[in-house]
Coordinates of N, CA and C and ligand atoms in Angstrom, one line a residue:
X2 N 108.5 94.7 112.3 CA 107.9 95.5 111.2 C 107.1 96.6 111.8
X3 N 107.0 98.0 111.3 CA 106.5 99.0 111.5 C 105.0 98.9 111.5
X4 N 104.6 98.0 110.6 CA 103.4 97.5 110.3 C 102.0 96.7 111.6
X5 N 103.4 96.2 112.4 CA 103.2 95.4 114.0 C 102.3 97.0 114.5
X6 N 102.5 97.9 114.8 CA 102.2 99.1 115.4 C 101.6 99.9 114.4
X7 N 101.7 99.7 113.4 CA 100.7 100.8 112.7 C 99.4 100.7 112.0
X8 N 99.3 99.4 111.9 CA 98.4 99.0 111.7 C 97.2 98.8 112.6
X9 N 95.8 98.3 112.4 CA 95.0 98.4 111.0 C 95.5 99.5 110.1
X10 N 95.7 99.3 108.7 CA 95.3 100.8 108.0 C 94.1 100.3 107.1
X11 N 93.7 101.8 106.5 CA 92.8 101.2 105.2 C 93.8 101.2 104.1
X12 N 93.6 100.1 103.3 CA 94.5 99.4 102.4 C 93.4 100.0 101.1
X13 N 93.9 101.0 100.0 CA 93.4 101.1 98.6 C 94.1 100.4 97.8
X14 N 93.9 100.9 96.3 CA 94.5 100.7 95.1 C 94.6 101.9 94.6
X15 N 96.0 102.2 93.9 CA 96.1 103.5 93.3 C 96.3 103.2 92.2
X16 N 95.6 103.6 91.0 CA 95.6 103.3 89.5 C 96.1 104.6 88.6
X17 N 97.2 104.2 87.6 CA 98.3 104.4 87.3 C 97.9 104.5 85.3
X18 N 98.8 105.1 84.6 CA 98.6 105.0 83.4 C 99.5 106.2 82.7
X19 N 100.4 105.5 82.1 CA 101.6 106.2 80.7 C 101.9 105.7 79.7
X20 N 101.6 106.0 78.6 CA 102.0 105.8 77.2 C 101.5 104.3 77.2
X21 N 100.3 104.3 77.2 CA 98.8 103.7 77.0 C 99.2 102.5 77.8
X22 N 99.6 102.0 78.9 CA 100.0 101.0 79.8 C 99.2 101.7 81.3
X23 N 98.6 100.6 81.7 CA 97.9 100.6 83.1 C 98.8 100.0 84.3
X24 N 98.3 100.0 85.7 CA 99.0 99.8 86.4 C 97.7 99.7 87.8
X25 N 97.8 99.0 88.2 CA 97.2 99.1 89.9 C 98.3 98.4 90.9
X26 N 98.3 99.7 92.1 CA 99.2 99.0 93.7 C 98.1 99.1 94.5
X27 N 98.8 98.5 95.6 CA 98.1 98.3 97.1 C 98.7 99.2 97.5
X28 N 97.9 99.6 98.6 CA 98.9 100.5 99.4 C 98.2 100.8 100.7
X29 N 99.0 100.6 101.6 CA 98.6 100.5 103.3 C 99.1 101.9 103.6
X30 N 100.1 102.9 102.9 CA 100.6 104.2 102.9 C 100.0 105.2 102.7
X31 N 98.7 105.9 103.1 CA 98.5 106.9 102.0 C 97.4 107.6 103.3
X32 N 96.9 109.4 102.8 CA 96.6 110.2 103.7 C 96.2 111.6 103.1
X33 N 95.3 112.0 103.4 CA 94.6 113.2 103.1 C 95.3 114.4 104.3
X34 N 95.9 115.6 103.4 CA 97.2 116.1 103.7 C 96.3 117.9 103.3
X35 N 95.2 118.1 102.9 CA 94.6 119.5 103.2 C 93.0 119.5 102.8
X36 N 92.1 120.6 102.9 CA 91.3 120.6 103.2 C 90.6 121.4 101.8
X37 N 91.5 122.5 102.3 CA 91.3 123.4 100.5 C 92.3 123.9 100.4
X38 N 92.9 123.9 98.9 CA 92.2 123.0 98.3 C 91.9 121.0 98.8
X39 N 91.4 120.5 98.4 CA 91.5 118.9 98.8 C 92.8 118.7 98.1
X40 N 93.7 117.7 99.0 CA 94.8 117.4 98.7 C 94.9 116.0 99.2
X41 N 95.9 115.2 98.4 CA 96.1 113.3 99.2 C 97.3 113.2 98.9
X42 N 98.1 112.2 100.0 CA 99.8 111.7 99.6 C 99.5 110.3 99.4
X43 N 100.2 110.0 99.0 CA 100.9 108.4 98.8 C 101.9 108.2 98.8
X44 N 102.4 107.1 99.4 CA 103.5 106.5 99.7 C 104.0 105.7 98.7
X45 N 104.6 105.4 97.5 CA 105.3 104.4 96.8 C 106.8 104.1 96.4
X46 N 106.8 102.8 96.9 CA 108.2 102.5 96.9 C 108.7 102.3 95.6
X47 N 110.2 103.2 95.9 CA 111.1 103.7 94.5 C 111.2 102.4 93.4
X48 N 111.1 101.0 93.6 CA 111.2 99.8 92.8 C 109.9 99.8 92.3
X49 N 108.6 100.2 93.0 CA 107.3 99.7 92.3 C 107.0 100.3 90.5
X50 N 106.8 99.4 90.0 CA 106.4 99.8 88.4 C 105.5 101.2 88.5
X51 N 104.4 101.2 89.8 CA 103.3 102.2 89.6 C 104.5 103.7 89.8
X52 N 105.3 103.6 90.5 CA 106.4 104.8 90.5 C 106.7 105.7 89.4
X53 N 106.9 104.5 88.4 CA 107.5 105.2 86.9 C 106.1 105.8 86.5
X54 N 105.1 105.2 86.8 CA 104.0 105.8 85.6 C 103.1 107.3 86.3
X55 N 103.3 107.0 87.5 CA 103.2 108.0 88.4 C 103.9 109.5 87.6
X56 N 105.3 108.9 87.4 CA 106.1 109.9 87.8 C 106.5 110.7 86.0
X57 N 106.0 109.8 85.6 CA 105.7 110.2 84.1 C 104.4 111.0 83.5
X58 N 103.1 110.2 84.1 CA 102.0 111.0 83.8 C 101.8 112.4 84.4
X59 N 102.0 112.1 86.2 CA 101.4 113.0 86.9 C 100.1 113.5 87.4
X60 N 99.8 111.9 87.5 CA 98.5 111.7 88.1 C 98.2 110.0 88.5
X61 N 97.5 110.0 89.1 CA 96.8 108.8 89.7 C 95.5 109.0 90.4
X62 N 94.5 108.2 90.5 CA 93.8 107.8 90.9 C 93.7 106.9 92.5
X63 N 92.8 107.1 93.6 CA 93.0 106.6 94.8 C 91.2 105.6 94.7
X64 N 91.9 104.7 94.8 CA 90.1 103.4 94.9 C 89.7 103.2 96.4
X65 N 89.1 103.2 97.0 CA 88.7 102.8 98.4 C 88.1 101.4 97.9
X66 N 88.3 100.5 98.4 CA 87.7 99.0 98.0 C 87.0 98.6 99.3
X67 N 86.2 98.2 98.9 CA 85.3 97.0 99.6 C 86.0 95.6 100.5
X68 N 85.3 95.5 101.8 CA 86.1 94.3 102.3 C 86.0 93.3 101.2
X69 N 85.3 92.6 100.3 CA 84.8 91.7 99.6 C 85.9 91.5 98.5
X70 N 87.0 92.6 98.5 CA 87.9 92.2 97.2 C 89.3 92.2 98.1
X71 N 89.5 91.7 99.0 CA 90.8 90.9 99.7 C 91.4 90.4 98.7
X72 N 90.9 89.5 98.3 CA 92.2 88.8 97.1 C 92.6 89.5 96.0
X73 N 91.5 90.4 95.7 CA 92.2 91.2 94.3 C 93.1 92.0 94.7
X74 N 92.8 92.9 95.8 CA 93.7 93.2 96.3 C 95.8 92.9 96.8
X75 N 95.1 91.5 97.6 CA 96.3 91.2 97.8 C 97.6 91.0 96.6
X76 N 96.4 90.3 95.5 CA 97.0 89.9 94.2 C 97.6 91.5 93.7
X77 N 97.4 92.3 93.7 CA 97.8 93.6 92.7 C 98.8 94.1 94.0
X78 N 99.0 93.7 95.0 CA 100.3 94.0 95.9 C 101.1 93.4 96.4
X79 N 101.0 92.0 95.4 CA 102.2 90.7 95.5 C 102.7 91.0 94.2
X80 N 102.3 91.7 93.1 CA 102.4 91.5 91.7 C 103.2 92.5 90.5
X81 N 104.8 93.1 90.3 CA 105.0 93.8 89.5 C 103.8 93.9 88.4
X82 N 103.2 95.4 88.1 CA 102.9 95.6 87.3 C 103.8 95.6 85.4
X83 N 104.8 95.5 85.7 CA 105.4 96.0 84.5 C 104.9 94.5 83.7
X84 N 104.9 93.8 83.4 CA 104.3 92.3 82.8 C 102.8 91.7 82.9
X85 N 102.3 92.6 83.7 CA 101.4 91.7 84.1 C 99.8 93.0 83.9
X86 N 99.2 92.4 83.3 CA 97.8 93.5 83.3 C 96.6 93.6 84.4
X87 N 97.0 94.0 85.5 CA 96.3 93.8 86.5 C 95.0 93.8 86.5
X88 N 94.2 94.9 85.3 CA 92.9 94.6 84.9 C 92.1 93.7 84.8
X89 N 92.5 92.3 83.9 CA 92.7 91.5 83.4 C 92.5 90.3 84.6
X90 N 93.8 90.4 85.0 CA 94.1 88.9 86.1 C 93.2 89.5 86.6
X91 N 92.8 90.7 87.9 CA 91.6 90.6 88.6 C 90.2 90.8 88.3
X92 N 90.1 90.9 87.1 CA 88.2 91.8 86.6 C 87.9 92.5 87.4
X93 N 88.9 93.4 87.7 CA 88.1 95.0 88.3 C 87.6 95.1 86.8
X94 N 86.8 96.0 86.8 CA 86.7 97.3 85.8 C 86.7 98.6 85.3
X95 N 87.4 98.9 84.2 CA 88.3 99.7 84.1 C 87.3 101.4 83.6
X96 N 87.1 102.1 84.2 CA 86.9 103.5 84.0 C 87.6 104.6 83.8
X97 N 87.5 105.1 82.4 CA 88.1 106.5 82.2 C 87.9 107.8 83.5
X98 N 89.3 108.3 84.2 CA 88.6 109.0 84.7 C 88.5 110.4 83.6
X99 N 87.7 111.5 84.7 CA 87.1 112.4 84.1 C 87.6 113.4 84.0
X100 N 89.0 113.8 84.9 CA 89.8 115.2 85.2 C 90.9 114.7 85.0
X101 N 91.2 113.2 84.8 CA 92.5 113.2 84.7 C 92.9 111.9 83.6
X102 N 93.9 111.5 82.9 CA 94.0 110.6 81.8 C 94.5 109.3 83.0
X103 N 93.5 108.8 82.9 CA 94.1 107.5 84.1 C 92.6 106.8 84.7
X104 N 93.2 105.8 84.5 CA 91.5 104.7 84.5 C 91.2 104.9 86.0
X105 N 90.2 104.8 86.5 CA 89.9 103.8 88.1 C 88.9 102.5 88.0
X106 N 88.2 102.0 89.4 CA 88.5 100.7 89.3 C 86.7 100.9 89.6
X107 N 86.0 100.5 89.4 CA 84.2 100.5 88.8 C 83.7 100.5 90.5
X108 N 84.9 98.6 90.5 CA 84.2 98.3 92.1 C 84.4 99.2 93.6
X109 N 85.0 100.0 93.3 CA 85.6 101.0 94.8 C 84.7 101.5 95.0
X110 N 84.6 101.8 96.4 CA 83.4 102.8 97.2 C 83.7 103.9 96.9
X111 N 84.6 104.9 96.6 CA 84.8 106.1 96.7 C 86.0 105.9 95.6
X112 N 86.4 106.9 95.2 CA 87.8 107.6 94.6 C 88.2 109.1 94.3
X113 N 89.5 109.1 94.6 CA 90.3 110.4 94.4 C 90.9 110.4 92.8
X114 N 90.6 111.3 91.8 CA 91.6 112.0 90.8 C 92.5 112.7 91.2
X115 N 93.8 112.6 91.0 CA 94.6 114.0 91.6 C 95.4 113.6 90.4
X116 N 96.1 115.0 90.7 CA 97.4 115.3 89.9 C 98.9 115.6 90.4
X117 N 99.6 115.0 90.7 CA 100.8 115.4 91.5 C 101.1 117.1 91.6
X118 N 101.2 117.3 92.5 CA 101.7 118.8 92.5 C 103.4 118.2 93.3
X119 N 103.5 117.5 94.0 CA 104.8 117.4 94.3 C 105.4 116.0 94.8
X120 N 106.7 115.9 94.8 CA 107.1 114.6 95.4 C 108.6 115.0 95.9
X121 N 108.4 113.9 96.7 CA 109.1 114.1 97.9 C 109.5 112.7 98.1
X122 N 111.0 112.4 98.5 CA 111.9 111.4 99.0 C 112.0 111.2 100.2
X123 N 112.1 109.8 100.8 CA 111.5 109.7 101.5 C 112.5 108.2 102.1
X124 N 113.2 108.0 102.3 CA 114.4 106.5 102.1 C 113.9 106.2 101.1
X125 N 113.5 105.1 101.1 CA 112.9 104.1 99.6 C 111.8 104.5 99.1
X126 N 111.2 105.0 99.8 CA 109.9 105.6 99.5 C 109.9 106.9 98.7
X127 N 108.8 107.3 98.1 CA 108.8 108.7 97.3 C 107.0 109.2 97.7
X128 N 106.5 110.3 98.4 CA 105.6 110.7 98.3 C 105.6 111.3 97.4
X129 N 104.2 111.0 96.6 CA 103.6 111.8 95.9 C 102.5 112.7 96.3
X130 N 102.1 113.7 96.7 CA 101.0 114.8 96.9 C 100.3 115.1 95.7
X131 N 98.9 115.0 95.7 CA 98.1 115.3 94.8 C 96.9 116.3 95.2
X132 N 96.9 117.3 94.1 CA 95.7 117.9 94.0 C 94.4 116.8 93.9
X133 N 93.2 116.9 94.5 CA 92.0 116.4 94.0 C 91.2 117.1 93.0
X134 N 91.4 116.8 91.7 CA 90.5 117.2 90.7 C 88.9 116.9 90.8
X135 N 88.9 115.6 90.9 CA 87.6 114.8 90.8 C 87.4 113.9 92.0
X136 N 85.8 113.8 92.5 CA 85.8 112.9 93.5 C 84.3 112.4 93.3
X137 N 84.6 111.1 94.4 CA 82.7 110.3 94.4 C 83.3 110.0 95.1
X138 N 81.8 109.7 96.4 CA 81.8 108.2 97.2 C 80.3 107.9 97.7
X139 N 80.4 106.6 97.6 CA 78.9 106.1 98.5 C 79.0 105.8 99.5
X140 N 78.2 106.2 100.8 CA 78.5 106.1 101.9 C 78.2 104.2 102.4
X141 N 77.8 104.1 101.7 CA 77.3 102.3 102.4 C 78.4 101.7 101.2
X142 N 78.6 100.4 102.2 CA 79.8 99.8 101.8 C 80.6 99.5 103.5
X143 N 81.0 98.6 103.5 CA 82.0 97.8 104.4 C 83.8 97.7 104.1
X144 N 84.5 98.7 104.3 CA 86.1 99.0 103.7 C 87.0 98.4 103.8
X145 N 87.9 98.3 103.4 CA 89.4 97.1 103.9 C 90.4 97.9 104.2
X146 N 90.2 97.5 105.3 CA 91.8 97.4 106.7 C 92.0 96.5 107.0
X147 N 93.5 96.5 106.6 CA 95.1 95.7 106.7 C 95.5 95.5 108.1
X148 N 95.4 94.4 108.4 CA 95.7 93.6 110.3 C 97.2 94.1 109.6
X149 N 97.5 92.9 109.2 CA 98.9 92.3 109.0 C 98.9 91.0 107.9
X150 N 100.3 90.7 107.0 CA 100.2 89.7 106.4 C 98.7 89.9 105.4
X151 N 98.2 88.5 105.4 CA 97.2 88.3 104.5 C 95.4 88.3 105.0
X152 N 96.0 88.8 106.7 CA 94.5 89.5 106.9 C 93.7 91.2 107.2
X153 N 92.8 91.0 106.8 CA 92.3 92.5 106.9 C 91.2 92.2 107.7
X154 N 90.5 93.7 108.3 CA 89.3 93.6 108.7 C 88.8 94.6 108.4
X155 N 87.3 94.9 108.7 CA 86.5 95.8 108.0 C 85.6 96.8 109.2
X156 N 84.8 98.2 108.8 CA 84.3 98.8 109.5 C 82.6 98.3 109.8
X157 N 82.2 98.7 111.1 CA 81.0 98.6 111.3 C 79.6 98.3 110.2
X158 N 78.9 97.9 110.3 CA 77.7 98.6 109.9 C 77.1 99.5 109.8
Ligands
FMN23 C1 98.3 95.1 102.0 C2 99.5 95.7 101.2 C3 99.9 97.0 101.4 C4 100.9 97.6 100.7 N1 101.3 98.9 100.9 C5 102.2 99.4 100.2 C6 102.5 100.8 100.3 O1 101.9 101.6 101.1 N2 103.5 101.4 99.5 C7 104.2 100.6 98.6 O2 105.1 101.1 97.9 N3 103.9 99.3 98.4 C8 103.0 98.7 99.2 N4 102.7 97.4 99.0 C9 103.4 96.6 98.0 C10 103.0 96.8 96.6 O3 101.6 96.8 96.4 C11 103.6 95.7 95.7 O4 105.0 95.9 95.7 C12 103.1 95.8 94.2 O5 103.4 94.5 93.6 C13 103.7 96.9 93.4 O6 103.1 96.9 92.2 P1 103.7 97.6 90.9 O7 105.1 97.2 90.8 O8 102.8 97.2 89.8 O9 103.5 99.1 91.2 C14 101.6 96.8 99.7 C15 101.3 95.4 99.5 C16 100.2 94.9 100.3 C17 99.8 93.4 100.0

């Protein structure tokens, strides 16, 4: 697996929303792609539920999570969203964002609003490129990076 060598990554959640249905993925894929304007890609694969709603709204949200939510995590990237309310099963909490119609997650250290300006194919995969509309982050906090499988490890103090 590609994963053997490219890993650690930082592992977020990208939060999703069309025709009043929510959505959270994991994702070990993803990368800040310009400066100015701010821009971010993501990587999601063409089967994931978050794909359609992505690719319908035209926007998503990027969470930086905390080492401390490993399991919520893992659970929202073992888990089709299309049945299941990820909100819910993990008690994140859910926040309107502010520049764009699409919740984020309360607990994250930081987040990205964007809006797709483009997408791009990719084998199974489809980047999406987003404008950054809106942003926060707090600098204190300990992040999650993806070893492999079901362990992660985290940054310094
Ligand atoms: C640690 C981890 C990292 C992942 N990284 C990605 C990724 O970069 N791109 C992707 O499409 N799926 C990735 N996945 C898989 C999706 O999160 C998983 O298929 C999820 O259930 C899709 O949810 P959805 O169907 O609600 O969109 C990852 C899963 C885990 C556990």
């Amino acid at each position: 697996m590609v994963s053997d060598i490219a890993n650690p990554r930082q592992t977020v959640l990208v939060t999703s929303s069309s025709d009043s249905k929510d959505d959270i993925i994991t994702l070990d894929w993803h990368m800040p792609t310009s400066f100015k304007p701010l821009m971010y890609a993501i990587s999601v694969g063409k089967t994931r539920y978050s794909r359609k709603l992505i690719e319908q709204a035209k926007v998503f949200v990027v969470n930086f999570m905390p080492i401390h939510t490993e399991k919520e995590v893992l659970f929202c990237g073992r888990n089709p969203g299309e049945h299941v309310d990820k909100f819910k099963e993990t008690g994140f909490h859910r926040v309107e964002g502010e520049k764009v119609d699409c919740p984020r997650i309360s607990e994250a250290l930081a987040f990205l609003e964007c809006e797709v300006v483009k997408e791009i194919e990719t084998g199974d995969h489809i980047i999406f490129v987003g404008n950054v509309l809106h942003k926060d982050w707090n600098d204190t906090g300990k992040r999650l990076f993806h070893t492999g499988k079901d362990d992660f490890t985290t940054t310094k103090d």
